[in-house]
PDB file of C-alpha atoms and ligand atoms in Angstrom:
ATOM      1  CA  MET A 198      -0.691 -14.332  16.654  1.00 94.00           C
ATOM      2  CA  LEU A 199       1.923 -14.085  13.878  1.00 98.00           C
ATOM      3  CA  LYS A 200       5.022 -15.514  15.590  1.00 97.00           C
ATOM      4  CA  ASN A 201       7.224 -17.235  13.048  1.00 95.00           C
ATOM      5  CA  LYS A 202       5.499 -15.618  10.133  1.00 98.00           C
ATOM      6  CA  VAL A 203       7.337 -13.317   7.798  1.00 98.00           C
ATOM      7  CA  ALA A 204       5.692 -10.179   6.534  1.00 99.00           C
ATOM      8  CA  LEU A 205       7.063  -8.316   3.477  1.00 99.00           C
ATOM      9  CA  VAL A 206       5.609  -4.778   3.294  1.00 99.00           C
ATOM     10  CA  THR A 207       6.463  -2.747   0.167  1.00 98.00           C
ATOM     11  CA  GLY A 208       6.684   0.972   0.538  1.00 98.00           C
ATOM     12  CA  SER A 209       7.104   0.694   4.281  1.00 98.00           C
ATOM     13  CA  THR A 210       9.649   3.488   5.012  1.00 97.00           C
ATOM     14  CA  SER A 211       6.788   5.880   5.766  1.00 94.00           C
ATOM     15  CA  GLY A 212       3.081   6.427   6.101  1.00 95.00           C
ATOM     16  CA  ILE A 213       0.692   3.501   5.963  1.00 97.00           C
ATOM     17  CA  GLY A 214       3.367   0.983   5.120  1.00 98.00           C
ATOM     18  CA  LEU A 215       5.353   1.759   8.196  1.00 98.00           C
ATOM     19  CA  ALA A 216       2.240   1.438  10.328  1.00 98.00           C
ATOM     20  CA  TYR A 217       1.561  -1.993   8.848  1.00 98.00           C
ATOM     21  CA  ALA A 218       5.120  -3.074   9.540  1.00 98.00           C
ATOM     22  CA  ARG A 219       4.920  -1.971  13.153  1.00 98.00           C
ATOM     23  CA  ALA A 220       1.444  -3.507  13.646  1.00 98.00           C
ATOM     24  CA  LEU A 221       2.476  -6.870  12.143  1.00 98.00           C
ATOM     25  CA  ALA A 222       5.689  -6.855  14.252  1.00 98.00           C
ATOM     26  CA  GLY A 223       3.478  -6.177  17.229  1.00 98.00           C
ATOM     27  CA  GLU A 224       1.840  -9.489  16.577  1.00 98.00           C
ATOM     28  CA  GLY A 225       5.216 -11.201  16.425  1.00 98.00           C
ATOM     29  CA  ALA A 226       5.874 -11.379  12.717  1.00 98.00           C
ATOM     30  CA  ASN A 227       9.343 -10.895  11.375  1.00 98.00           C
ATOM     31  CA  ILE A 228       9.370  -7.973   8.987  1.00 98.00           C
ATOM     32  CA  VAL A 229      10.935  -6.967   5.706  1.00 99.00           C
ATOM     33  CA  ILE A 230      10.649  -3.229   5.148  1.00 98.00           C
ATOM     34  CA  ASN A 231      11.073  -1.660   1.681  1.00 98.00           C
ATOM     35  CA  GLY A 232      10.964   1.731   0.164  1.00 98.00           C
ATOM     36  CA  PHE A 233      13.016   4.855  -0.321  1.00 98.00           C
ATOM     37  CA  GLY A 234      14.407   7.439   2.071  1.00 97.00           C
ATOM     38  CA  LYS A 235      17.527   8.568   3.822  1.00 98.00           C
ATOM     39  CA  PRO A 236      19.613   5.555   4.882  1.00 98.00           C
ATOM     40  CA  GLU A 237      19.915   6.863   8.441  1.00 98.00           C
ATOM     41  CA  ASP A 238      16.153   7.347   8.714  1.00 98.00           C
ATOM     42  CA  ILE A 239      15.450   3.820   7.347  1.00 98.00           C
ATOM     43  CA  GLU A 240      17.963   2.308   9.724  1.00 98.00           C
ATOM     44  CA  LYS A 241      16.318   4.132  12.595  1.00 98.00           C
ATOM     45  CA  GLU A 242      12.889   2.678  11.691  1.00 98.00           C
ATOM     46  CA  ARG A 243      14.296  -0.881  11.143  1.00 98.00           C
ATOM     47  CA  ALA A 244      16.171  -0.897  14.429  1.00 98.00           C
ATOM     48  CA  SER A 245      13.184   0.505  16.362  1.00 98.00           C
ATOM     49  CA  ILE A 246      10.906  -2.291  14.995  1.00 98.00           C
ATOM     50  CA  GLU A 247      13.425  -4.879  16.281  1.00 98.00           C
ATOM     51  CA  ALA A 248      13.847  -3.083  19.642  1.00 98.00           C
ATOM     52  CA  ASP A 249      10.164  -2.338  20.241  1.00 98.00           C
ATOM     53  CA  PHE A 250       8.747  -5.750  19.239  1.00 98.00           C
ATOM     54  CA  GLY A 251      11.665  -8.228  19.706  1.00 98.00           C
ATOM     55  CA  VAL A 252      11.340  -9.473  16.106  1.00 98.00           C
ATOM     56  CA  THR A 253      13.837  -9.595  13.147  1.00 98.00           C
ATOM     57  CA  CYS A 254      13.442  -6.704  10.771  1.00 98.00           C
ATOM     58  CA  VAL A 255      15.490  -6.400   7.563  1.00 98.00           C
ATOM     59  CA  TYR A 256      15.439  -3.686   4.943  1.00 98.00           C
ATOM     60  CA  ASN A 257      15.372  -4.432   1.226  1.00 98.00           C
ATOM     61  CA  GLY A 258      15.702  -1.395  -1.132  1.00 98.00           C
ATOM     62  CA  ALA A 259      14.081  -2.965  -4.230  1.00 98.00           C
ATOM     63  CA  ASP A 260      12.615  -0.438  -6.606  1.00 98.00           C
ATOM     64  CA  MET A 261       8.980  -1.342  -7.340  1.00 98.00           C
ATOM     65  CA  THR A 262       9.318  -0.139 -10.966  1.00 98.00           C
ATOM     66  CA  LYS A 263      11.957  -2.893 -11.566  1.00 98.00           C
ATOM     67  CA  PRO A 264      10.603  -6.467 -11.950  1.00 98.00           C
ATOM     68  CA  ASP A 265      14.145  -7.949 -11.640  1.00 98.00           C
ATOM     69  CA  GLU A 266      14.720  -6.203  -8.290  1.00 98.00           C
ATOM     70  CA  ILE A 267      11.275  -7.366  -7.030  1.00 98.00           C
ATOM     71  CA  ALA A 268      12.126 -10.972  -7.938  1.00 98.00           C
ATOM     72  CA  ALA A 269      15.472 -10.670  -6.264  1.00 98.00           C
ATOM     73  CA  MET A 270      13.850  -9.230  -3.135  1.00 98.00           C
ATOM     74  CA  VAL A 271      11.351 -12.131  -2.782  1.00 98.00           C
ATOM     75  CA  ALA A 272      14.258 -14.609  -3.432  1.00 98.00           C
ATOM     76  CA  ASP A 273      16.297 -12.929  -0.683  1.00 98.00           C
ATOM     77  CA  VAL A 274      13.416 -13.234   1.748  1.00 98.00           C
ATOM     78  CA  GLU A 275      13.135 -16.956   0.958  1.00 98.00           C
ATOM     79  CA  LYS A 276      16.835 -17.511   1.371  1.00 98.00           C
ATOM     80  CA  ASP A 277      17.349 -15.368   4.528  1.00 98.00           C
ATOM     81  CA  LEU A 278      14.031 -15.665   6.409  1.00 98.00           C
ATOM     82  CA  GLY A 279      12.286 -18.726   5.027  1.00 98.00           C
ATOM     83  CA  GLY A 280       9.889 -17.089   2.661  1.00 98.00           C
ATOM     84  CA  VAL A 281       7.003 -14.575   2.557  1.00 98.00           C
ATOM     85  CA  ASP A 282       3.985 -15.574   4.591  1.00 98.00           C
ATOM     86  CA  ILE A 283       2.272 -12.205   4.509  1.00 99.00           C
ATOM     87  CA  LEU A 284       2.696 -10.007   1.500  1.00 99.00           C
ATOM     88  CA  VAL A 285       1.553  -6.370   1.795  1.00 99.00           C
ATOM     89  CA  ASN A 286       1.650  -4.562  -1.478  1.00 99.00           C
ATOM     90  CA  ASN A 287       1.603  -0.957  -0.413  1.00 98.00           C
ATOM     91  CA  ALA A 288       4.126   1.103  -2.365  1.00 98.00           C
ATOM     92  CA  GLY A 289       2.378   3.816  -4.225  1.00 96.00           C
ATOM     93  CA  ILE A 290       2.795   7.345  -5.602  1.00 94.00           C
ATOM     94  CA  GLN A 291       0.440   9.984  -6.882  1.00 92.00           C
ATOM     95  CA  HIS A 292       0.463  12.682  -9.538  1.00 94.00           C
ATOM     96  CA  VAL A 293      -2.332  15.209 -10.009  1.00 92.00           C
ATOM     97  CA  ALA A 294      -2.934  16.869 -13.367  1.00 96.00           C
ATOM     98  CA  PRO A 295      -5.606  17.031 -16.078  1.00 98.00           C
ATOM     99  CA  ILE A 296      -5.156  14.171 -18.618  1.00 98.00           C
ATOM    100  CA  GLU A 297      -4.004  16.496 -21.434  1.00 98.00           C
ATOM    101  CA  ASP A 298      -1.188  17.731 -19.201  1.00 98.00           C
ATOM    102  CA  PHE A 299      -0.512  14.384 -17.572  1.00 98.00           C
ATOM    103  CA  PRO A 300       3.205  13.496 -18.248  1.00 98.00           C
ATOM    104  CA  VAL A 301       3.500  10.216 -20.013  1.00 98.00           C
ATOM    105  CA  GLU A 302       6.420   9.151 -17.824  1.00 98.00           C
ATOM    106  CA  LYS A 303       4.278   9.795 -14.705  1.00 98.00           C
ATOM    107  CA  TRP A 304       1.561   7.520 -16.153  1.00 98.00           C
ATOM    108  CA  ASP A 305       4.118   4.751 -16.691  1.00 98.00           C
ATOM    109  CA  GLN A 306       5.650   5.152 -13.257  1.00 98.00           C
ATOM    110  CA  ILE A 307       2.322   5.107 -11.414  1.00 98.00           C
ATOM    111  CA  ILE A 308       1.117   2.038 -13.364  1.00 99.00           C
ATOM    112  CA  ALA A 309       4.447   0.321 -12.590  1.00 99.00           C
ATOM    113  CA  ILE A 310       4.522   1.141  -8.848  1.00 98.00           C
ATOM    114  CA  ASN A 311       0.821   1.180  -7.948  1.00 98.00           C
ATOM    115  CA  LEU A 312      -0.293  -1.794 -10.124  1.00 99.00           C
ATOM    116  CA  SER A 313       2.380  -3.858 -11.899  1.00 99.00           C
ATOM    117  CA  SER A 314       4.658  -4.239  -8.800  1.00 99.00           C
ATOM    118  CA  SER A 315       1.826  -6.192  -7.107  1.00 99.00           C
ATOM    119  CA  PHE A 316       1.673  -8.609 -10.075  1.00 99.00           C
ATOM    120  CA  HIS A 317       5.418  -9.076  -9.758  1.00 99.00           C
ATOM    121  CA  THR A 318       5.471  -9.594  -5.947  1.00 99.00           C
ATOM    122  CA  ILE A 319       2.498 -11.904  -6.023  1.00 99.00           C
ATOM    123  CA  ARG A 320       3.746 -14.105  -8.795  1.00 98.00           C
ATOM    124  CA  ALA A 321       7.173 -14.446  -7.022  1.00 98.00           C
ATOM    125  CA  ALA A 322       5.730 -15.069  -3.476  1.00 98.00           C
ATOM    126  CA  LEU A 323       2.844 -17.456  -4.322  1.00 98.00           C
ATOM    127  CA  PRO A 324       4.820 -20.700  -4.852  1.00 98.00           C
ATOM    128  CA  GLY A 325       6.276 -20.422  -1.344  1.00 98.00           C
ATOM    129  CA  MET A 326       2.823 -19.749   0.196  1.00 98.00           C
ATOM    130  CA  LYS A 327       1.301 -22.657  -1.712  1.00 98.00           C
ATOM    131  CA  LYS A 328       4.067 -25.001  -0.411  1.00 98.00           C
ATOM    132  CA  LYS A 329       3.177 -23.960   3.177  1.00 98.00           C
ATOM    133  CA  GLY A 330      -0.619 -24.034   2.519  1.00 98.00           C
ATOM    134  CA  TRP A 331      -1.006 -20.567   4.222  1.00 98.00           C
ATOM    135  CA  GLY A 332      -0.622 -17.067   3.006  1.00 98.00           C
ATOM    136  CA  ARG A 333      -2.122 -13.595   3.261  1.00 98.00           C
ATOM    137  CA  ILE A 334      -1.874 -11.057   0.401  1.00 99.00           C
ATOM    138  CA  ILE A 335      -3.072  -7.582   1.239  1.00 99.00           C
ATOM    139  CA  ASN A 336      -3.013  -4.652  -1.154  1.00 98.00           C
ATOM    140  CA  THR A 337      -3.415  -1.057  -0.179  1.00 98.00           C
ATOM    141  CA  ALA A 338      -5.789  -0.025  -2.856  1.00 98.00           C
ATOM    142  CA  SER A 339      -7.948   3.154  -2.199  1.00 98.00           C
ATOM    143  CA  ALA A 340     -11.373   4.499  -2.349  1.00 98.00           C
ATOM    144  CA  HIS A 341     -10.033   5.387  -5.789  1.00 98.00           C
ATOM    145  CA  ALA A 342     -10.183   1.675  -6.638  1.00 98.00           C
ATOM    146  CA  LEU A 343     -14.013   2.013  -6.323  1.00 98.00           C
ATOM    147  CA  VAL A 344     -14.770   5.509  -7.488  1.00 98.00           C
ATOM    148  CA  ALA A 345     -12.897   8.186  -9.439  1.00 97.00           C
ATOM    149  CA  SER A 346     -11.857  11.807  -8.907  1.00 94.00           C
ATOM    150  CA  PRO A 347     -10.704  14.210 -11.686  1.00 95.00           C
ATOM    151  CA  TYR A 348      -6.995  14.820 -12.326  1.00 96.00           C
ATOM    152  CA  LYS A 349      -5.837  11.468 -10.975  1.00 96.00           C
ATOM    153  CA  VAL A 350      -6.169   9.377 -14.104  1.00 98.00           C
ATOM    154  CA  ALA A 351      -3.120   7.096 -13.620  1.00 98.00           C
ATOM    155  CA  TYR A 352      -3.753   6.580  -9.850  1.00 98.00           C
ATOM    156  CA  VAL A 353      -7.393   5.820 -10.364  1.00 98.00           C
ATOM    157  CA  ALA A 354      -6.732   3.439 -13.318  1.00 99.00           C
ATOM    158  CA  ALA A 355      -3.953   1.647 -11.334  1.00 99.00           C
ATOM    159  CA  LYS A 356      -6.120   1.266  -8.242  1.00 98.00           C
ATOM    160  CA  HIS A 357      -9.098  -0.064 -10.307  1.00 99.00           C
ATOM    161  CA  GLY A 358      -6.564  -2.469 -11.801  1.00 99.00           C
ATOM    162  CA  ILE A 359      -5.728  -3.712  -8.302  1.00 99.00           C
ATOM    163  CA  ALA A 360      -9.317  -4.761  -7.895  1.00 98.00           C
ATOM    164  CA  GLY A 361      -9.069  -6.953 -10.909  1.00 99.00           C
ATOM    165  CA  LEU A 362      -5.824  -8.395  -9.771  1.00 99.00           C
ATOM    166  CA  VAL A 363      -7.067  -9.132  -6.250  1.00 99.00           C
ATOM    167  CA  LYS A 364     -10.297 -10.822  -7.404  1.00 99.00           C
ATOM    168  CA  THR A 365      -8.520 -12.936 -10.065  1.00 99.00           C
ATOM    169  CA  VAL A 366      -5.724 -14.180  -7.765  1.00 99.00           C
ATOM    170  CA  ALA A 367      -8.143 -14.806  -4.881  1.00 99.00           C
ATOM    171  CA  LEU A 368     -10.021 -17.201  -7.136  1.00 99.00           C
ATOM    172  CA  GLU A 369      -6.899 -18.882  -8.377  1.00 98.00           C
ATOM    173  CA  VAL A 370      -5.651 -19.663  -4.808  1.00 98.00           C
ATOM    174  CA  ALA A 371      -8.972 -20.071  -3.095  1.00 98.00           C
ATOM    175  CA  GLU A 372      -8.256 -23.680  -2.055  1.00 98.00           C
ATOM    176  CA  ASP A 373      -4.638 -23.111  -1.051  1.00 98.00           C
ATOM    177  CA  GLY A 374      -5.193 -21.485   2.358  1.00 98.00           C
ATOM    178  CA  ILE A 375      -4.248 -18.143   0.873  1.00 99.00           C
ATOM    179  CA  THR A 376      -6.490 -15.083   0.987  1.00 99.00           C
ATOM    180  CA  VAL A 377      -6.090 -12.063  -1.277  1.00 99.00           C
ATOM    181  CA  ASN A 378      -7.726  -8.731  -0.394  1.00 99.00           C
ATOM    182  CA  ALA A 379      -7.404  -5.045  -0.732  1.00 99.00           C
ATOM    183  CA  ILE A 380      -8.040  -2.327   1.780  1.00 99.00           C
ATOM    184  CA  CYS A 381      -9.498   0.835   0.233  1.00 98.00           C
ATOM    185  CA  PRO A 382      -8.747   3.776   2.488  1.00 98.00           C
ATOM    186  CA  GLY A 383     -10.246   7.207   1.971  1.00 96.00           C
ATOM    187  CA  TYR A 384      -7.914  10.086   2.820  1.00 92.00           C
ATOM    188  CA  VAL A 385      -5.271   9.082   5.327  1.00 95.00           C
ATOM    189  CA  TRP A 386      -2.984  11.792   6.683  1.00 88.00           C
ATOM    190  CA  THR A 387       0.466  10.722   5.294  1.00 89.00           C
ATOM    191  CA  PRO A 388       3.288  12.352   3.333  1.00 81.00           C
ATOM    192  CA  LEU A 389       1.536  11.156   0.070  1.00 73.00           C
ATOM    193  CA  VAL A 390      -1.505  13.274   0.821  1.00 83.00           C
ATOM    194  CA  GLU A 391       0.503  16.211   2.119  1.00 88.00           C
ATOM    195  CA  GLU A 392       2.592  16.223  -1.036  1.00 87.00           C
ATOM    196  CA  GLN A 393      -0.406  16.364  -3.447  1.00 80.00           C
ATOM    197  CA  ILE A 394      -1.771  19.493  -1.911  1.00 90.00           C
ATOM    198  CA  PRO A 395       0.405  21.965  -3.858  1.00 93.00           C
ATOM    199  CA  ASP A 396      -0.514  20.390  -7.207  1.00 91.00           C
ATOM    200  CA  THR A 397      -4.189  20.256  -6.311  1.00 90.00           C
ATOM    201  CA  MET A 398      -3.991  23.954  -5.257  1.00 94.00           C
ATOM    202  CA  LYS A 399      -2.574  24.726  -8.704  1.00 94.00           C
ATOM    203  CA  ALA A 400      -4.928  22.505 -10.677  1.00 92.00           C
ATOM    204  CA  ARG A 401      -8.040  23.871  -8.848  1.00 93.00           C
ATOM    205  CA  ASN A 402      -6.766  27.377  -8.054  1.00 95.00           C
ATOM    206  CA  MET A 403      -7.434  26.918  -4.315  1.00 95.00           C
ATOM    207  CA  SER A 404      -5.763  27.654  -0.945  1.00 94.00           C
ATOM    208  CA  GLU A 405      -4.387  24.891   1.168  1.00 91.00           C
ATOM    209  CA  GLU A 406      -7.314  25.020   3.621  1.00 88.00           C
ATOM    210  CA  GLU A 407      -9.786  24.956   0.703  1.00 90.00           C
ATOM    211  CA  VAL A 408      -8.065  21.827  -0.747  1.00 90.00           C
ATOM    212  CA  LYS A 409      -8.282  20.083   2.613  1.00 87.00           C
ATOM    213  CA  ARG A 410     -11.826  20.989   3.331  1.00 85.00           C
ATOM    214  CA  ASP A 411     -13.427  21.172  -0.185  1.00 89.00           C
ATOM    215  CA  VAL A 412     -11.435  18.540  -2.016  1.00 85.00           C
ATOM    216  CA  LEU A 413      -9.944  16.019   0.333  1.00 84.00           C
ATOM    217  CA  LEU A 414     -12.463  15.878   3.169  1.00 91.00           C
ATOM    218  CA  ALA A 415     -15.312  17.007   0.963  1.00 89.00           C
ATOM    219  CA  ALA A 416     -15.780  13.399  -0.154  1.00 85.00           C
ATOM    220  CA  GLN A 417     -15.344  12.023   3.328  1.00 93.00           C
ATOM    221  CA  PRO A 418     -18.639  12.421   5.306  1.00 93.00           C
ATOM    222  CA  THR A 419     -16.885  11.900   8.657  1.00 92.00           C
ATOM    223  CA  LYS A 420     -14.776  15.051   7.841  1.00 86.00           C
ATOM    224  CA  ALA A 421     -11.856  13.248   9.546  1.00 88.00           C
ATOM    225  CA  PHE A 422      -8.732  11.783   7.990  1.00 91.00           C
ATOM    226  CA  VAL A 423      -8.321   8.017   8.439  1.00 96.00           C
ATOM    227  CA  THR A 424      -5.370   7.136  10.614  1.00 95.00           C
ATOM    228  CA  VAL A 425      -2.471   4.824   9.580  1.00 97.00           C
ATOM    229  CA  GLU A 426      -3.093   2.819  12.742  1.00 97.00           C
ATOM    230  CA  GLN A 427      -6.664   2.101  11.730  1.00 98.00           C
ATOM    231  CA  VAL A 428      -5.575   0.845   8.309  1.00 98.00           C
ATOM    232  CA  ALA A 429      -2.853  -1.285   9.838  1.00 98.00           C
ATOM    233  CA  ALA A 430      -5.369  -2.791  12.398  1.00 98.00           C
ATOM    234  CA  LEU A 431      -7.497  -4.048   9.518  1.00 98.00           C
ATOM    235  CA  ALA A 432      -4.486  -5.654   7.960  1.00 99.00           C
ATOM    236  CA  VAL A 433      -3.730  -7.459  11.195  1.00 98.00           C
ATOM    237  CA  PHE A 434      -7.333  -8.706  11.279  1.00 98.00           C
ATOM    238  CA  LEU A 435      -7.044  -9.993   7.722  1.00 98.00           C
ATOM    239  CA  CYS A 436      -4.056 -12.114   8.873  1.00 98.00           C
ATOM    240  CA  SER A 437      -6.119 -13.758  11.668  1.00 98.00           C
ATOM    241  CA  ASP A 438      -7.911 -17.087  11.427  1.00 97.00           C
ATOM    242  CA  ALA A 439     -11.179 -15.192  11.895  1.00 98.00           C
ATOM    243  CA  ALA A 440     -10.578 -13.657   8.475  1.00 98.00           C
ATOM    244  CA  SER A 441      -9.797 -16.829   6.595  1.00 98.00           C
ATOM    245  CA  SER A 442     -13.034 -16.711   4.616  1.00 98.00           C
ATOM    246  CA  ILE A 443     -12.536 -13.080   3.631  1.00 99.00           C
ATOM    247  CA  THR A 444     -11.006 -13.253   0.148  1.00 99.00           C
ATOM    248  CA  GLY A 445     -11.294 -11.408  -3.107  1.00 99.00           C
ATOM    249  CA  THR A 446     -12.641  -8.316  -1.400  1.00 99.00           C
ATOM    250  CA  MET A 447     -12.106  -4.591  -1.631  1.00 98.00           C
ATOM    251  CA  LEU A 448     -12.662  -3.372   1.937  1.00 98.00           C
ATOM    252  CA  PRO A 449     -13.423   0.402   2.229  1.00 98.00           C
ATOM    253  CA  MET A 450     -12.158   2.333   5.240  1.00 98.00           C
ATOM    254  CA  ASP A 451     -13.178   5.739   3.999  1.00 97.00           C
ATOM    255  CA  GLY A 452     -15.392   7.536   6.518  1.00 97.00           C
ATOM    256  CA  GLY A 453     -18.435   6.831   4.330  1.00 97.00           C
ATOM    257  CA  TRP A 454     -17.008   8.224   1.083  1.00 96.00           C
ATOM    258  CA  THR A 455     -18.086   5.383  -1.240  1.00 97.00           C
ATOM    259  CA  ALA A 456     -21.483   5.038   0.463  1.00 97.00           C
ATOM    260  CA  GLN A 457     -22.542   8.123  -1.445  1.00 94.00           C
TER     261      GLN A 457
HETATM  262  P1  NAD B 719       3.877   7.537   1.520  1.00 69.79           P
HETATM  263  O1  NAD B 719       4.402   8.473   0.451  1.00 69.79           O
HETATM  264  O2  NAD B 719       4.016   7.912   2.937  1.00 69.79           O
HETATM  265  O3  NAD B 719       4.493   6.090   1.314  1.00 69.79           O
HETATM  266  C1  NAD B 719       4.772   5.484   0.063  1.00 69.79           C
HETATM  267  C2  NAD B 719       5.809   4.489   0.238  1.00 69.79           C
HETATM  268  O4  NAD B 719       6.142   3.900  -1.066  1.00 69.79           O
HETATM  269  C3  NAD B 719       7.156   5.070   0.791  1.00 69.79           C
HETATM  270  O5  NAD B 719       7.733   4.069   1.635  1.00 69.79           O
HETATM  271  C4  NAD B 719       7.994   5.196  -0.486  1.00 69.79           C
HETATM  272  O6  NAD B 719       9.403   5.194  -0.267  1.00 69.79           O
HETATM  273  C5  NAD B 719       7.528   3.967  -1.257  1.00 69.79           C
HETATM  274  N1  NAD B 719       7.867   3.964  -2.632  1.00 69.79           N
HETATM  275  C6  NAD B 719       7.590   4.984  -3.567  1.00 69.79           C
HETATM  276  N2  NAD B 719       8.026   4.595  -4.747  1.00 69.79           N
HETATM  277  C7  NAD B 719       8.648   3.425  -4.645  1.00 69.79           C
HETATM  278  C8  NAD B 719       9.338   2.517  -5.483  1.00 69.79           C
HETATM  279  N3  NAD B 719       9.592   2.807  -6.789  1.00 69.79           N
HETATM  280  N4  NAD B 719       9.806   1.374  -4.972  1.00 69.79           N
HETATM  281  C9  NAD B 719       9.692   1.101  -3.615  1.00 69.79           C
HETATM  282  N5  NAD B 719       9.041   1.867  -2.775  1.00 69.79           N
HETATM  283  C10 NAD B 719       8.525   2.997  -3.285  1.00 69.79           C
HETATM  284  O7  NAD B 719       2.324   7.266   1.145  1.00 69.79           O
HETATM  285  P2  NAD B 719       1.099   6.555   1.908  1.00 69.79           P
HETATM  286  O8  NAD B 719       0.029   7.476   1.912  1.00 69.79           O
HETATM  287  O9  NAD B 719       1.470   5.841   3.105  1.00 69.79           O
HETATM  288  O10 NAD B 719       0.744   5.485   0.769  1.00 69.79           O
HETATM  289  C11 NAD B 719       0.866   4.066   0.876  1.00 69.79           C
HETATM  290  C12 NAD B 719      -0.138   3.474   0.016  1.00 69.79           C
HETATM  291  O11 NAD B 719      -1.469   3.828   0.476  1.00 69.79           O
HETATM  292  C13 NAD B 719      -0.091   3.798  -1.449  1.00 69.79           C
HETATM  293  O12 NAD B 719      -0.286   2.722  -2.285  1.00 69.79           O
HETATM  294  C14 NAD B 719      -1.294   4.791  -1.622  1.00 69.79           C
HETATM  295  O13 NAD B 719      -1.783   4.822  -2.930  1.00 69.79           O
HETATM  296  C15 NAD B 719      -2.257   4.170  -0.642  1.00 69.79           C
HETATM  297  N6  NAD B 719      -3.333   5.117  -0.181  1.00 69.79           N
HETATM  298  C16 NAD B 719      -2.986   6.221   0.511  1.00 69.79           C
HETATM  299  C17 NAD B 719      -4.002   7.029   0.911  1.00 69.79           C
HETATM  300  C18 NAD B 719      -3.787   8.258   1.672  1.00 69.79           C
HETATM  301  O14 NAD B 719      -4.753   9.086   1.839  1.00 69.79           O
HETATM  302  N7  NAD B 719      -2.567   8.540   2.176  1.00 69.79           N
HETATM  303  C19 NAD B 719      -5.334   6.702   0.626  1.00 69.79           C
HETATM  304  C20 NAD B 719      -5.667   5.581  -0.050  1.00 69.79           C
HETATM  305  C21 NAD B 719      -4.611   4.745  -0.421  1.00 69.79           C
END
């Protein structure tokens, strides 16, 4: 379905991003992966995408807190692969603390990675998409783009900001063959969730099992973590012709969380 398209997925060295990269490669798209990690691990993932799906996969290590590196990454994709057809803004981090104790630098970093980087990637990639008259922009937002939880002030603010970005850009490019949407997962079992357990244990004075049951899956009526493959499958659908009228949306995949 996506042969000859190029998909740039930010934050794709692990978790949901890696699942997007593999699912889009499975549809024939050439892939640009991005994110941090051990060079040997990243090279293993990159090579396995090429080997498993017979596509080209390159790695770009741009730091999503740095607008100049983001612009250079999009320029490199244009030069080397013919431009970004599918942009998946996925890089994200979390920090859990009450607002009075929330480190200012963590606020700045979360706003930069989880919100501003999407502004920078979109503004750089749009001219190329407009020229081709086709494009797909998909953001990984969160159920936290729709509702809040305590102790996650920067994350919730950034993800709500993504909703504004998505809706605005969708309107601006509505006649250009480009759709702009966000997927809003509930809790997906990835390193990001695993790593916030210790801080949540501290903030709420709970055991690991209590955090999983009473904090994470408490909000999720299905009592099951969303899988990275499920999130990636929705992204693939958003790239299909069947989804060409879906734009400006925040699509929950949260086991019923935001129905409450
Ligand atoms: P993850 O920690 O497995 O992946 C995060 C990715 O972002 C990694 O590849 C990491 O290297 C990259 N990254 C971090 N800082 C970066 C930077 N400065 N520049 C470039 N890349 C950077 O986490 P995940 O759970 O797969 O999260 C992916 C996205 O999904 C995030 O935006 C997150 O907010 C969102 N999300 C996750 C869940 C969940 O439950 N896991 C739920 C809803 C939304």
